[in-house]
Short mmCIF file of C-alpha atoms in Angstrom, two decimals:
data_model
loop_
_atom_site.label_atom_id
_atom_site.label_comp_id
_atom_site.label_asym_id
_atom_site.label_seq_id
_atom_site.Cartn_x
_atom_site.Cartn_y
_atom_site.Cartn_z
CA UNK U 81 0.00 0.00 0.00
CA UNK U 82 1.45 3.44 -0.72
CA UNK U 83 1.44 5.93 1.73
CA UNK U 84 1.65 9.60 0.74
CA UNK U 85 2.96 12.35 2.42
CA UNK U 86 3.03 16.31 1.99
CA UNK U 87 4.75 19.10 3.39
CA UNK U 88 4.22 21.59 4.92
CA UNK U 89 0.74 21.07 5.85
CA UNK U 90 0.18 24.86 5.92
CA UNK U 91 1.65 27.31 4.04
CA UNK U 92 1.09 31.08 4.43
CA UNK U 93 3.27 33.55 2.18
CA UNK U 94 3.22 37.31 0.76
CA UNK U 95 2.38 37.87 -2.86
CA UNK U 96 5.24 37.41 -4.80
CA UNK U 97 7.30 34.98 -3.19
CA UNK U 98 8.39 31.57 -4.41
CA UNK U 99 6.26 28.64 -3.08
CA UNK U 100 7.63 24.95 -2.89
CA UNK U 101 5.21 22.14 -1.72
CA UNK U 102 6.74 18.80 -1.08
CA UNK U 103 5.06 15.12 -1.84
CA UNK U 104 6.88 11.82 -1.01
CA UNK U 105 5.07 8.50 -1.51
CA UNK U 106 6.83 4.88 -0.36
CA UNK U 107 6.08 2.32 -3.39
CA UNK U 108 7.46 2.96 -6.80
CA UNK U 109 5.18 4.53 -9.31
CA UNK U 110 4.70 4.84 -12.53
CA UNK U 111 3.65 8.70 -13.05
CA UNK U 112 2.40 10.93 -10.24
CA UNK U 113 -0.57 13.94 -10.18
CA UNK U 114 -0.67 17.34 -8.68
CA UNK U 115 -4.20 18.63 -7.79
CA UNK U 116 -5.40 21.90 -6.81
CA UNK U 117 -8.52 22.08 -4.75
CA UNK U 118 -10.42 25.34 -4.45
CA UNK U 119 -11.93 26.62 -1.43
CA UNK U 120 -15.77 25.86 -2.59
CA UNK U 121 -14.07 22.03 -2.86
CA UNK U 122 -13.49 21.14 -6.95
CA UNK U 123 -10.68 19.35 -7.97
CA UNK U 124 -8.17 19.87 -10.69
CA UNK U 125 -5.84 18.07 -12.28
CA UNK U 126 -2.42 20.17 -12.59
CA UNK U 127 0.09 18.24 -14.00
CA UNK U 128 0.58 13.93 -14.33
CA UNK U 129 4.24 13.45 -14.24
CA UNK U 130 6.51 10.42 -14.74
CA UNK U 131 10.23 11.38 -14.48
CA UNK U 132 12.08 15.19 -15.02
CA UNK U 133 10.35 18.29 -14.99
CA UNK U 134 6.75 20.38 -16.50
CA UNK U 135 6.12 23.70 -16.83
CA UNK U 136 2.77 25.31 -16.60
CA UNK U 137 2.70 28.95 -16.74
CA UNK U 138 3.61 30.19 -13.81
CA UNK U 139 3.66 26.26 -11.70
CA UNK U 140 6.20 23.77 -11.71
CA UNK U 141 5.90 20.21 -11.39
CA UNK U 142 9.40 18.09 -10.59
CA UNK U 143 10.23 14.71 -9.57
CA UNK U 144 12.72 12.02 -8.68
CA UNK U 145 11.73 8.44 -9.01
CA UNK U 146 14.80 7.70 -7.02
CA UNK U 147 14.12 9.33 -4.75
CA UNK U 148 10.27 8.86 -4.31
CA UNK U 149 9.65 12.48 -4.41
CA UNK U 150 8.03 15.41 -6.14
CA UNK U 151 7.61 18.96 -5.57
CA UNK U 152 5.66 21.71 -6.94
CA UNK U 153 6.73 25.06 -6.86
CA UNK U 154 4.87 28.03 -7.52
CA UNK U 155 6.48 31.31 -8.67
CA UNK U 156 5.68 34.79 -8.37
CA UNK U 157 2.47 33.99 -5.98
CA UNK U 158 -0.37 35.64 -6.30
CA UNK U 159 -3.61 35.48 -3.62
CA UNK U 160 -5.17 34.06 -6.72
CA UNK U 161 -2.98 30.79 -6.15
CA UNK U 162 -4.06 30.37 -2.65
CA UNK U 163 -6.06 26.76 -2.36
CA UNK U 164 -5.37 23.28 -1.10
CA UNK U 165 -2.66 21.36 -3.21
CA UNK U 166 -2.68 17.68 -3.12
CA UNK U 167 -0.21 14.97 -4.36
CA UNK U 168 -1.71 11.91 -5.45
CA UNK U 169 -0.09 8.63 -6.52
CA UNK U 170 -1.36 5.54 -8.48
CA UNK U 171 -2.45 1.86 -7.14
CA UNK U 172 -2.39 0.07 -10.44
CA UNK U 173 -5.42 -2.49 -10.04
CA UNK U 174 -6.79 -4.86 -12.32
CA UNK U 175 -8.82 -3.16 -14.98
CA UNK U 176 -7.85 0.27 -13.59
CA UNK U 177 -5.68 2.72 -11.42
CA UNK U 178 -7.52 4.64 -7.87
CA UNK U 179 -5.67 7.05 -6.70
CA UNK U 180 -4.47 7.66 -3.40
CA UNK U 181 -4.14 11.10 -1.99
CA UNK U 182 -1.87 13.06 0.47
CA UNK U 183 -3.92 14.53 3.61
CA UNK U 184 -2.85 18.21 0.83
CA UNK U 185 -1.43 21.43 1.77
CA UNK U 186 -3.21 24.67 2.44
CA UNK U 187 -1.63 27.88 0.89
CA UNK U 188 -2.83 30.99 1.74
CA UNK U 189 -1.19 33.79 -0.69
CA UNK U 190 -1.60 37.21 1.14
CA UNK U 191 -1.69 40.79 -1.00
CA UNK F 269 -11.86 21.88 -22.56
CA UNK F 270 -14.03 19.10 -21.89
CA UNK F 271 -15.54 18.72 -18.40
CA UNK F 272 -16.68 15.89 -15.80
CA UNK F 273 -20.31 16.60 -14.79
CA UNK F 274 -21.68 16.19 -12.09
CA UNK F 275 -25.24 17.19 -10.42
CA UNK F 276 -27.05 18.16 -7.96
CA UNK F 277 -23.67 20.13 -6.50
CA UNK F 278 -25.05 19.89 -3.01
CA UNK F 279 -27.92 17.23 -1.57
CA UNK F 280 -29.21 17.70 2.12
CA UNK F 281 -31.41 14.50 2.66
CA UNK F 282 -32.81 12.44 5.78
CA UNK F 283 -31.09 9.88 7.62
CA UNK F 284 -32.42 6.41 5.86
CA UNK F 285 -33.50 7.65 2.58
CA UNK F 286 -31.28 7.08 -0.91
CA UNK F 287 -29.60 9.25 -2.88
CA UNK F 288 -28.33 8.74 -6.23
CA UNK F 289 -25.28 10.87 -7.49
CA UNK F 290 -24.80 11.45 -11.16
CA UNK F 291 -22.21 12.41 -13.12
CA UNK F 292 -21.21 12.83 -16.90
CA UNK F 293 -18.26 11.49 -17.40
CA UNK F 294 -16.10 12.75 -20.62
CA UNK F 295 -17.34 10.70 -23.74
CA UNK F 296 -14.43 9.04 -25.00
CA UNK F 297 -13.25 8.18 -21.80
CA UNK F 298 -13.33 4.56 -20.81
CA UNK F 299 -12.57 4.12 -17.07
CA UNK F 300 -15.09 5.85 -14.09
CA UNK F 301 -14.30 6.69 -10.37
CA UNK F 302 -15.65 7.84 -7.16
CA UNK F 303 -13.86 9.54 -4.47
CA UNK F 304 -15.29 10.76 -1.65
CA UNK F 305 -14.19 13.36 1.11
CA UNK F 306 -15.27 14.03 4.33
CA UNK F 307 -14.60 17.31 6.13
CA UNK F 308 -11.15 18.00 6.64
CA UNK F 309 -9.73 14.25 5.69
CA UNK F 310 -8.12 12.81 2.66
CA UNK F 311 -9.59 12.08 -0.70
CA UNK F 312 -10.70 8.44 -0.42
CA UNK F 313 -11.22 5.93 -3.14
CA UNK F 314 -14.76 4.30 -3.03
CA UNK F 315 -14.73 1.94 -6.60
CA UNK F 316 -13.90 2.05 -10.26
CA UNK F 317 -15.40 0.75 -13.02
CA UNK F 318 -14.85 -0.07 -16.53
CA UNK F 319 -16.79 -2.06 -19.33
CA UNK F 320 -19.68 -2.02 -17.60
CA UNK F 321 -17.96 -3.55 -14.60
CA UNK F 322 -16.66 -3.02 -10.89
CA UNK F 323 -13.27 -3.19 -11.25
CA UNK F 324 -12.15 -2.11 -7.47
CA UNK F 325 -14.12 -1.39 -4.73
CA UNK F 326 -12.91 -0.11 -1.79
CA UNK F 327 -14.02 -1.48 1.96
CA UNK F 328 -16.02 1.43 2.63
CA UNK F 329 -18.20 0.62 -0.44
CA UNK F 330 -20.20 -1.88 1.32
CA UNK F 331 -23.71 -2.75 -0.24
CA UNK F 332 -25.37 0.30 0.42
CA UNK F 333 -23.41 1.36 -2.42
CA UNK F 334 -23.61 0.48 -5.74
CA UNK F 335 -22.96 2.11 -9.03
CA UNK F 336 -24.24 2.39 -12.90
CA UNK F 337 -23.99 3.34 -16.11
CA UNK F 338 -27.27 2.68 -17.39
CA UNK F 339 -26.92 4.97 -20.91
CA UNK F 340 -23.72 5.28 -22.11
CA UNK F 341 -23.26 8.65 -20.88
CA UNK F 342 -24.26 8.78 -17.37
CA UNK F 343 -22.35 6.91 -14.68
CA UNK F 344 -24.33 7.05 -11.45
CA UNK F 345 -23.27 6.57 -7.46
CA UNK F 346 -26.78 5.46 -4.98
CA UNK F 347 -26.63 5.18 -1.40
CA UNK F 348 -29.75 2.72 -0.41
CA UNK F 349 -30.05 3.88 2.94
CA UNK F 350 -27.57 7.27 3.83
CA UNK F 351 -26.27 6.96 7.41
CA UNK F 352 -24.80 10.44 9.27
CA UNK F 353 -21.40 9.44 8.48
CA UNK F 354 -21.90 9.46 4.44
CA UNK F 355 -21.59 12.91 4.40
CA UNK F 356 -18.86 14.15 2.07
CA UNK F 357 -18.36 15.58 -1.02
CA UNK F 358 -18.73 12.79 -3.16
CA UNK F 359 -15.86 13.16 -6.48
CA UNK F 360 -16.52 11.78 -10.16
CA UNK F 361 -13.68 11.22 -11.94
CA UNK F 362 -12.89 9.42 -15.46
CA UNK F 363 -9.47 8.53 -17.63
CA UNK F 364 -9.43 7.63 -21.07
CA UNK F 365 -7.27 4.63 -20.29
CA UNK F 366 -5.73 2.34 -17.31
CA UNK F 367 -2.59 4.94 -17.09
CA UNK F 368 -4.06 8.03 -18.17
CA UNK F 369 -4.86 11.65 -16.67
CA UNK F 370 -7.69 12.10 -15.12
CA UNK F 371 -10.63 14.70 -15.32
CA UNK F 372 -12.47 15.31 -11.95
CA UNK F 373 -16.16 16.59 -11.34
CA UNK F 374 -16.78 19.66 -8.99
CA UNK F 375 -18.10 16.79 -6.49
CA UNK F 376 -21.32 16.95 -4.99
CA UNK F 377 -21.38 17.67 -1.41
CA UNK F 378 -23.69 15.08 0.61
CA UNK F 379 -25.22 16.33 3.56
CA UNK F 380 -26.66 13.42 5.75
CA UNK F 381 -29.24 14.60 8.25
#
């Protein structure tokens, strides 16, 4: 069973700054998601990531298989970015992968 | 972009009585979830399904639980008899194969009174 964990559970920062969120997992994994979950609760999918580095705008998505560990960094905040992020990792089942989640991590981007 | 759908976004219902859950999934996608979260705890996987079949289910999906997809386009969740402790916001998701990204629902909050 993989077990996923994220740090820092809380994050508060100014506007501006750079923002790193950290995800490790314990079983070896093919590819691994980043989630943002806004406060009225919807999910979406960031980035699915296997090995390296992505690039979305202003979010960045890296990981080391090695390792067992991803991070996400976020740069030049804004309050707009504030929401839970979540790491979640891949059970490969018959017919299927599920998903399981890290407990997320709160950022709050102040002006 | 296209979107998983789900409706109603928020059910308040009695203790005892069912609910069904429904969601669009995105049409060319070929594997279906639910998640479900209760206040201020993880994401939790509840049971996929793909051709027409359970293909996980997770111990909390006991058999007050059960799922469909009785068109083609809707995939449905229904709770036969909704305790106190099935409230959550309840997650669609779908992937267009076994690996694949997925595309989550805005979730449908549960409230169990």
């Amino acid at each position: 069973k993989n077990e996923v964990e994220q740090s820092p559970q809380n994050l508060t920062a100014q506007e501006g700054e750079f923002i790193t969120i950290n995800c490790s997992y314990s079983v070896g994994i093919s590819a691994l998601h980043w989630l943002q979950q806004h406060p009225g609760g919807g999910i979406v999918s960031l980035f699915m990531l296997s090995s390296g580095k992505k690039k979305h705008g202003r979010l960045i998505a890296t990981i080391n298989i090695q390792e067992k560990h991803s991070s996400l960094h976020i740069t030049a905040s804004h309050p707009r970015d504030s929401a839970v992020y979540i790491c979640a990792v891949p059970s490969l089942i018959q017919g299927a992968q599920k998903l399981v989640f890290g407990q997320g991590t709160r950022l709050t981007i102040n002006p | 972009e296209p979107e998983v759908t789900q409706t109603p976004s928020h059910q308040v219902t009695q203790m005892g009585q069912e609910v069904i859950l429904r969601c669009v999934p995105i049409s060319n996608h070929l594997y279906f979830y639910w998640y479900r979260q209760i206040l201020g705890q993880k994401v939790e996987f509840l049971v996929s399904f793909y051709n027409n079949e359970i293909s996980e289910k997770s111990e909390i999906f006991d058999d007050q639980f059960s799922v469909e997809r009785p068109d083609g386009s809707n995939f449905t969740l229904k709770i036969r008899s909704t305790k106190l402790e099935d409230s959550a916001m309840y997650f669609c998701a779908s992937s267009p194969d076994r690996v694949g990204g997925y595309t989550f629902g805005s979730g449908t909050r549960l409230t169990v009174v």
